[in-house]
Amino acid sequence: MVNSKGKRSRTRNIFKKNKRKSEISLNSLILMKNQLNTNVSIKINPSIKKGIPNKWYMGKSGTVTNISNCFVQIFIKKMIKNKLLNKNILISTEHIRRKKSKNNYLLNSIQIGLKYKAKILLIKTACL
């Protein structure tokens, strides 16, 4: 007998929820405002069946291009046979998380720049 290749086939480990880690509540996800051109990562919530993307998009990141009431359009670059395809995907807001890495990087770079400027000012005042 041939193995089936449906939408949710071979997703036992991908869609598994971690019982020890507390998940974000659905109310906060619904109230989270997505803005245009923000970086988001796709984390599929298996308890919600509506607006679920394909299993391939789990963990991928993209930018928000369009927003409707309960769905978000995301721009993703997908590699297929040495070609980069530009894809626009409609996903429900429950399956999206904001990326924090870029924000942390920008904050750290600003803080390092301020510290560097403060050291230069101290050196200049000490020399005078």
N, CA, C and O atoms as a DFTB+ gen file, in Angstrom:
512 C
 N C O
     1  1       0.833      -1.186       0.000
     2  2       0.000       0.000       0.000
     3  2       0.882       1.255       0.000
     4  3       1.886       1.303       0.710
     5  1       0.515       2.260      -0.784
     6  2       1.319       3.464      -0.949
     7  2       1.014       4.447       0.184
     8  3      -0.129       4.577       0.623
     9  1       2.057       5.133       0.644
    10  2       1.854       6.132       1.693
    11  2       1.110       7.334       1.122
    12  3       1.364       7.760      -0.005
    13  1       0.193       7.872       1.913
    14  2      -0.575       9.020       1.436
    15  2       0.285      10.284       1.512
    16  3       1.192      10.383       2.338
    17  1      -0.009      11.236       0.646
    18  2       0.744      12.480       0.589
    19  2      -0.205      13.667       0.654
    20  3      -0.173      14.543      -0.211
    21  1      -1.044      13.696       1.674
    22  2      -2.023      14.761       1.827
    23  2      -1.413      16.018       2.428
    24  3      -0.198      16.113       2.603
    25  1      -2.285      16.994       2.746
    26  2      -1.838      18.282       3.289
    27  2      -1.097      18.131       4.613
    28  3      -0.044      18.734       4.819
    29  1      -1.656      17.320       5.506
    30  2      -1.085      17.208       6.848
    31  2      -0.363      15.888       7.067
    32  3      -0.224      15.446       8.208
    33  1       0.096      15.254       6.000
    34  2       0.818      14.000       6.156
    35  2       2.221      14.273       6.677
    36  3       2.841      15.270       6.307
    37  1       2.718      13.400       7.525
    38  2       4.062      13.481       8.114
    39  2       4.288      14.772       8.895
    40  3       5.336      15.407       8.774
    41  1       3.309      15.149       9.686
    42  2       3.428      16.385      10.470
    43  2       3.300      16.130      11.968
    44  3       3.005      17.056      12.724
    45  1       3.515      14.904      12.406
    46  2       3.347      14.586      13.831
    47  2       4.295      15.399      14.706
    48  3       3.879      15.948      15.726
    49  1       5.549      15.480      14.320
    50  2       6.525      16.209      15.123
    51  2       6.517      17.705      14.840
    52  3       6.833      18.501      15.723
    53  1       6.157      18.101      13.614
    54  2       6.178      19.522      13.255
    55  2       5.084      20.283      13.987
    56  3       5.323      21.376      14.501
    57  1       3.888      19.713      14.036
    58  2       2.742      20.408      14.621
    59  2       2.546      20.091      16.098
    60  3       1.518      20.458      16.669
    61  1       3.498      19.424      16.729
    62  2       3.354      19.065      18.134
    63  2       3.545      20.289      19.020
    64  3       4.460      21.082      18.802
    65  1       2.675      20.442      20.025
    66  2       2.812      21.536      20.987
    67  2       3.654      21.070      22.163
    68  3       3.550      19.922      22.597
    69  1       4.481      21.958      22.672
    70  2       5.281      21.650      23.843
    71  2       4.446      21.933      25.083
    72  3       4.001      23.062      25.293
    73  1       4.234      20.913      25.902
    74  2       3.368      21.082      27.070
    75  2       4.041      21.877      28.179
    76  3       3.362      22.526      28.976
    77  1       5.365      21.834      28.238
    78  2       6.066      22.538      29.311
    79  2       6.113      24.042      29.074
    80  3       5.974      24.828      30.011
    81  1       6.307      24.436      27.833
    82  2       6.360      25.861      27.527
    83  2       4.944      26.399      27.414
    84  3       4.073      25.774      26.810
    85  1       4.728      27.555      27.997
    86  2       3.402      28.161      27.905
    87  2       3.279      28.868      26.565
    88  3       4.124      29.690      26.208
    89  1       2.240      28.552      25.834
    90  2       2.004      29.159      24.535
    91  2       1.339      30.520      24.708
    92  3       0.744      30.789      25.752
    93  1       1.432      31.368      23.709
    94  2       0.785      32.673      23.729
    95  2      -0.714      32.454      23.577
    96  3      -1.147      31.640      22.762
    97  1      -1.502      33.177      24.357
    98  2      -2.950      32.985      24.305
    99  2      -3.508      33.495      22.978
   100  3      -2.940      34.388      22.349
   101  1      -4.636      32.908      22.568
   102  2      -5.235      33.261      21.281
   103  2      -5.722      34.695      21.269
   104  3      -5.653      35.358      20.234
   105  1      -6.218      35.195      22.405
   106  2      -6.721      36.567      22.446
   107  2      -5.620      37.572      22.160
   108  3      -5.846      38.556      21.455
   109  1      -4.435      37.338      22.695
   110  2      -3.345      38.269      22.450
   111  2      -2.869      38.201      21.008
   112  3      -2.432      39.208      20.451
   113  1      -2.950      37.003      20.387
   114  2      -2.561      36.883      18.986
   115  2      -3.534      37.620      18.080
   116  3      -3.126      38.237      17.096
   117  1      -4.831      37.556      18.414
   118  2      -5.838      38.223      17.596
   119  2      -5.703      39.734      17.718
   120  3      -5.871      40.455      16.734
   121  1      -5.399      40.220      18.927
   122  2      -5.283      41.655      19.150
   123  2      -3.961      42.239      18.653
   124  3      -3.835      43.456      18.516
   125  1      -2.975      41.379      18.383
   126  2      -1.673      41.851      17.929
   127  2      -1.825      42.528      16.569
   128  3      -2.342      41.929      15.626
   129  1      -1.378      43.766      16.472
   130  2      -1.527      44.517      15.236
   131  2      -0.310      44.275      14.356
   132  3       0.825      44.555      14.741
   133  1      -0.570      43.755      13.180
   134  2       0.496      43.561      12.198
   135  2       0.565      44.785      11.307
   136  3      -0.450      45.227      10.769
   137  1       1.746      45.326      11.152
   138  2       1.937      46.493      10.310
   139  2       2.584      46.065       9.004
   140  3       3.219      45.013       8.924
   141  1       2.416      46.890       7.989
   142  2       3.010      46.586       6.698
   143  2       4.534      46.646       6.782
   144  3       5.098      47.413       7.562
   145  1       5.181      45.833       5.972
   146  2       6.647      45.754       5.857
   147  2       7.337      45.356       7.154
   148  3       8.496      45.714       7.364
   149  1       6.656      44.626       8.027
   150  2       7.311      44.092       9.215
   151  2       7.721      42.652       8.952
   152  3       7.045      41.932       8.217
   153  1       8.823      42.236       9.548
   154  2       9.291      40.865       9.405
   155  2       8.544      39.967      10.367
   156  3       8.444      40.267      11.557
   157  1       8.020      38.867       9.857
   158  2       7.301      37.899      10.682
   159  2       7.821      36.509      10.377
   160  3       8.341      36.250       9.292
   161  1       7.674      35.617      11.345
   162  2       8.004      34.219      11.122
   163  2       6.725      33.407      11.248
   164  3       5.821      33.765      12.003
   165  1       6.656      32.326      10.512
   166  2       5.463      31.489      10.490
   167  2       5.631      30.358      11.485
   168  3       6.530      29.528      11.349
   169  1       4.769      30.326      12.481
   170  2       4.736      29.244      13.462
   171  2       3.313      28.739      13.511
   172  3       2.433      29.405      14.057
   173  1       3.077      27.570      12.945
   174  2       1.725      27.046      12.788
   175  2       1.181      26.596      14.129
   176  3       1.835      25.857      14.864
   177  1      -0.033      27.053      14.439
   178  2      -0.744      26.642      15.640
   179  2      -1.676      25.497      15.253
   180  3      -2.669      25.734      14.565
   181  1      -1.386      24.248      15.677
   182  2      -2.160      23.107      15.190
   183  2      -3.589      23.045      15.724
   184  3      -4.411      22.306      15.183
   185  1      -3.898      23.799      16.761
   186  2      -5.261      23.749      17.304
   187  2      -6.242      24.550      16.461
   188  3      -7.453      24.404      16.627
   189  1      -5.746      25.393      15.562
   190  2      -6.613      26.200      14.700
   191  2      -6.435      25.715      13.267
   192  3      -5.337      25.771      12.713
   193  1      -7.526      25.240      12.673
   194  2      -7.456      24.653      11.330
   195  2      -7.656      25.701      10.239
   196  3      -7.230      25.490       9.104
   197  1      -8.292      26.819      10.557
   198  2      -8.611      27.821       9.542
   199  2      -7.363      28.633       9.186
   200  3      -6.633      29.087      10.066
   201  1      -7.134      28.806       7.898
   202  2      -6.028      29.643       7.436
   203  2      -4.665      29.055       7.691
   204  3      -3.696      29.796       7.853
   205  1      -4.563      27.734       7.732
   206  2      -3.286      27.097       8.025
   207  2      -2.476      26.970       6.727
   208  3      -3.024      26.544       5.711
   209  1      -1.178      27.332       6.735
   210  2      -0.363      27.193       5.524
   211  2       0.141      25.762       5.367
   212  3      -0.083      24.921       6.237
   213  1       0.807      25.495       4.278
   214  2       1.399      24.186       4.045
   215  2       2.531      23.958       5.043
   216  3       3.123      24.909       5.554
   217  1       2.826      22.674       5.316
   218  2       3.860      22.333       6.305
   219  2       5.239      22.835       5.903
   220  3       6.100      23.002       6.767
   221  1       5.474      23.081       4.612
   222  2       6.779      23.556       4.154
   223  2       7.093      24.930       4.727
   224  3       8.265      25.245       4.937
   225  1       6.082      25.758       4.987
   226  2       6.287      27.135       5.425
   227  2       6.525      27.258       6.929
   228  3       6.762      28.364       7.414
   229  1       6.471      26.173       7.670
   230  2       6.712      26.206       9.114
   231  2       8.143      26.658       9.390
   232  3       9.091      26.028       8.924
   233  1       8.305      27.744      10.143
   234  2       9.624      28.256      10.500
   235  2      10.205      29.233       9.503
   236  3      11.261      29.809       9.764
   237  1       9.561      29.439       8.379
   238  2      10.065      30.380       7.379
   239  2       9.693      31.808       7.780
   240  3       8.772      32.025       8.568
   241  1      10.415      32.763       7.232
   242  2      10.149      34.157       7.555
   243  2       9.904      34.955       6.286
   244  3      10.387      34.600       5.210
   245  1       9.148      36.040       6.423
   246  2       8.838      36.886       5.294
   247  2       8.382      38.252       5.769
   248  3       8.450      38.562       6.959
   249  1       7.916      39.068       4.830
   250  2       7.450      40.402       5.176
   251  2       5.965      40.525       4.874
   252  3       5.462      39.928       3.922
   253  1       5.268      41.304       5.693
   254  2       3.830      41.502       5.532
   255  2       3.603      42.501       4.398
   256  3       4.149      43.604       4.408
   257  1       2.781      42.094       3.415
   258  2       2.510      42.965       2.273
   259  2       1.081      43.474       2.238
   260  3       0.824      44.521       1.643
   261  1       0.138      42.766       2.857
   262  2      -1.264      43.163       2.826
   263  2      -1.937      42.646       4.088
   264  3      -1.601      41.569       4.583
   265  1      -2.893      43.420       4.610
   266  2      -3.582      43.047       5.836
   267  2      -5.082      43.153       5.607
   268  3      -5.572      44.150       5.077
   269  1      -5.806      42.113       6.014
   270  2      -7.267      42.169       6.012
   271  2      -7.739      41.941       7.453
   272  3      -6.930      42.012       8.379
   273  1      -9.020      41.670       7.656
   274  2      -9.553      41.551       9.019
   275  2      -8.890      40.431       9.811
   276  3      -8.417      40.658      10.925
   277  1      -8.851      39.228       9.250
   278  2      -8.285      38.111      10.014
   279  2      -7.169      37.394       9.265
   280  3      -6.600      36.438       9.792
   281  1      -6.842      37.830       8.053
   282  2      -5.774      37.210       7.283
   283  2      -4.688      38.231       6.943
   284  3      -4.933      39.435       6.863
   285  1      -3.483      37.703       6.747
   286  2      -2.325      38.527       6.415
   287  2      -1.646      37.922       5.193
   288  3      -1.482      36.705       5.107
   289  1      -1.252      38.772       4.250
   290  2      -0.520      38.308       3.083
   291  2       0.964      38.504       3.332
   292  3       1.406      39.597       3.686
   293  1       1.738      37.429       3.142
   294  2       3.166      37.446       3.441
   295  2       3.953      37.147       2.165
   296  3       3.600      36.253       1.397
   297  1       5.027      37.912       1.957
   298  2       5.922      37.733       0.812
   299  2       7.092      36.868       1.249
   300  3       7.819      37.210       2.181
   301  1       7.270      35.723       0.552
   302  2       8.324      34.766       0.888
   303  2       9.078      34.392      -0.380
   304  3       8.484      34.269      -1.451
   305  1      10.391      34.213      -0.255
   306  2      11.188      33.707      -1.363
   307  2      11.395      32.209      -1.154
   308  3      11.912      31.777      -0.124
   309  1      10.976      31.414      -2.166
   310  2      11.041      29.956      -2.068
   311  2      11.984      29.421      -3.136
   312  3      11.885      29.802      -4.302
   313  1      12.904      28.533      -2.741
   314  2      13.866      27.955      -3.671
   315  2      13.325      26.644      -4.221
   316  3      13.056      25.714      -3.461
   317  1      13.162      26.565      -5.550
   318  2      12.728      25.343      -6.209
   319  2      13.644      25.091      -7.404
   320  3      13.651      25.860      -8.365
   321  1      14.416      24.005      -7.334
   322  2      15.325      23.606      -8.409
   323  2      16.228      24.753      -8.855
   324  3      16.228      25.119     -10.030
   325  1      16.981      25.310      -7.944
   326  2      17.947      26.385      -8.203
   327  2      17.308      27.663      -8.730
   328  3      17.981      28.462      -9.381
   329  1      16.032      27.867      -8.463
   330  2      15.349      29.095      -8.839
   331  2      14.679      29.687      -7.614
   332  3      14.063      28.974      -6.823
   333  1      14.804      30.996      -7.466
   334  2      14.111      31.681      -6.373
   335  2      12.762      32.166      -6.883
   336  3      12.693      32.980      -7.804
   337  1      11.697      31.663      -6.281
   338  2      10.354      32.090      -6.642
   339  2       9.823      33.033      -5.580
   340  3       9.971      32.776      -4.386
   341  1       9.214      34.109      -6.003
   342  2       8.582      35.040      -5.081
   343  2       7.142      34.599      -4.864
   344  3       6.365      34.523      -5.816
   345  1       6.780      34.307      -3.618
   346  2       5.450      33.788      -3.315
   347  2       4.747      34.740      -2.357
   348  3       5.358      35.277      -1.434
   349  1       3.455      34.939      -2.590
   350  2       2.601      35.665      -1.665
   351  2       1.619      34.668      -1.067
   352  3       0.888      34.004      -1.802
   353  1       1.596      34.556       0.250
   354  2       0.795      33.552       0.932
   355  2      -0.202      34.239       1.847
   356  3       0.144      35.184       2.555
   357  1      -1.449      33.758       1.831
   358  2      -2.469      34.238       2.762
   359  2      -2.499      33.310       3.960
   360  3      -2.729      32.109       3.818
   361  1      -2.265      33.870       5.151
   362  2      -2.211      33.083       6.379
   363  2      -3.053      33.777       7.436
   364  3      -3.106      35.005       7.498
   365  1      -3.706      32.981       8.264
   366  2      -4.455      33.535       9.382
   367  2      -3.485      34.104      10.415
   368  3      -2.351      33.638      10.530
   369  1      -3.931      35.106      11.163
   370  2      -3.042      35.803      12.098
   371  2      -2.597      34.938      13.268
   372  3      -1.616      35.272      13.933
   373  1      -3.288      33.838      13.537
   374  2      -2.901      32.968      14.657
   375  2      -1.618      32.185      14.371
   376  3      -0.986      31.675      15.296
   377  1      -1.235      32.089      13.113
   378  2      -0.068      31.297      12.729
   379  2       1.159      32.166      12.488
   380  3       2.107      31.717      11.842
   381  1       1.166      33.399      12.992
   382  2       2.253      34.347      12.721
   383  2       2.819      34.874      14.035
   384  3       2.073      35.153      14.974
   385  1       4.145      35.009      14.095
   386  2       4.815      35.654      15.222
   387  2       5.734      36.733      14.662
   388  3       6.317      36.569      13.590
   389  1       5.857      37.822      15.384
   390  2       6.785      38.876      14.962
   391  2       8.209      38.433      15.217
   392  3       8.499      37.771      16.214
   393  1       9.099      38.807      14.304
   394  2      10.511      38.512      14.501
   395  2      11.106      39.571      15.402
   396  3      10.907      40.766      15.188
   397  1      11.837      39.130      16.410
   398  2      12.430      40.063      17.360
   399  2      13.917      40.254      17.110
   400  3      14.516      41.171      17.671
   401  1      14.520      39.421      16.292
   402  2      15.965      39.449      16.129
   403  2      16.447      40.759      15.515
   404  3      17.464      41.306      15.941
   405  1      15.727      41.265      14.519
   406  2      16.167      42.501      13.880
   407  2      16.034      43.678      14.838
   408  3      16.897      44.555      14.864
   409  1      14.945      43.706      15.639
   410  2      14.768      44.783      16.598
   411  2      15.870      44.765      17.652
   412  3      16.403      45.813      18.016
   413  1      16.212      43.567      18.144
   414  2      17.290      43.460      19.131
   415  2      18.617      43.907      18.540
   416  3      19.403      44.579      19.209
   417  1      18.870      43.540      17.298
   418  2      20.113      43.943      16.636
   419  2      20.202      45.459      16.531
   420  3      21.251      46.039      16.812
   421  1      19.107      46.110      16.126
   422  2      19.111      47.562      15.988
   423  2      19.307      48.247      17.338
   424  3      20.064      49.212      17.442
   425  1      18.621      47.746      18.383
   426  2      18.773      48.340      19.707
   427  2      20.201      48.205      20.213
   428  3      20.761      49.154      20.761
   429  1      20.797      47.017      20.031
   430  2      22.168      46.809      20.485
   431  2      23.149      47.695      19.737
   432  3      24.084      48.224      20.339
   433  1      22.953      47.866      18.434
   434  2      23.871      48.697      17.666
   435  2      23.763      50.163      18.088
   436  3      24.768      50.874      18.117
   437  1      22.557      50.615      18.413
   438  2      22.379      51.995      18.883
   439  2      23.059      52.187      20.234
   440  3      23.719      53.200      20.465
   441  1      22.894      51.200      21.133
   442  2      23.512      51.310      22.455
   443  2      25.036      51.296      22.357
   444  3      25.705      52.052      23.062
   445  1      25.585      50.455      21.504
   446  2      27.041      50.393      21.335
   447  2      27.557      51.707      20.764
   448  3      28.607      52.195      21.181
   449  1      26.824      52.284      19.809
   450  2      27.227      53.561      19.234
   451  2      27.214      54.680      20.265
   452  3      28.101      55.533      20.271
   453  1      26.206      54.680      21.141
   454  2      26.137      55.706      22.186
   455  2      27.281      55.556      23.187
   456  3      27.860      56.548      23.628
   457  1      27.604      54.308      23.544
   458  2      28.722      54.079      24.469
   459  2      30.045      54.545      23.856
   460  3      30.879      55.139      24.539
   461  1      30.225      54.270      22.575
   462  2      31.446      54.668      21.880
   463  2      31.590      56.190      21.851
   464  3      32.676      56.723      22.079
   465  1      30.470      56.890      21.565
   466  2      30.505      58.351      21.542
   467  2      30.795      58.914      22.931
   468  3      31.508      59.909      23.058
   469  1      30.252      58.291      23.967
   470  2      30.496      58.750      25.334
   471  2      31.973      58.591      25.697
   472  3      32.542      59.469      26.347
   473  1      32.603      57.486      25.287
   474  2      34.028      57.279      25.568
   475  2      34.880      58.327      24.863
   476  3      35.839      58.838      25.441
   477  1      34.540      58.647      23.632
   478  2      35.290      59.669      22.881
   479  2      35.175      61.024      23.560
   480  3      36.157      61.760      23.655
   481  1      33.980      61.354      24.032
   482  2      33.802      62.633      24.726
   483  2      34.622      62.681      26.015
   484  3      35.210      63.713      26.338
   485  1      34.662      61.569      26.752
   486  2      35.453      61.527      27.989
   487  2      36.949      61.701      27.690
   488  3      37.652      62.402      28.418
   489  1      37.418      61.076      26.645
   490  2      38.836      61.185      26.280
   491  2      39.167      62.613      25.862
   492  3      40.217      63.135      26.236
   493  1      38.296      63.245      25.099
   494  2      38.549      64.604      24.648
   495  2      38.550      65.590      25.817
   496  3      39.383      66.496      25.863
   497  1      37.625      65.419      26.760
   498  2      37.576      66.326      27.921
   499  2      38.761      66.091      28.848
   500  3      39.240      67.032      29.482
   501  1      39.248      64.842      28.942
   502  2      40.398      64.560      29.788
   503  2      41.672      65.170      29.194
   504  3      42.550      65.613      29.935
   505  1      41.775      65.195      27.884
   506  2      42.956      65.753      27.235
   507  2      43.009      67.280      27.382
   508  3      44.097      67.855      27.427
   509  1      41.879      67.922      27.455
   510  2      41.849      69.372      27.575
   511  2      42.150      69.736      28.995
   512  3      42.180      70.918      29.336
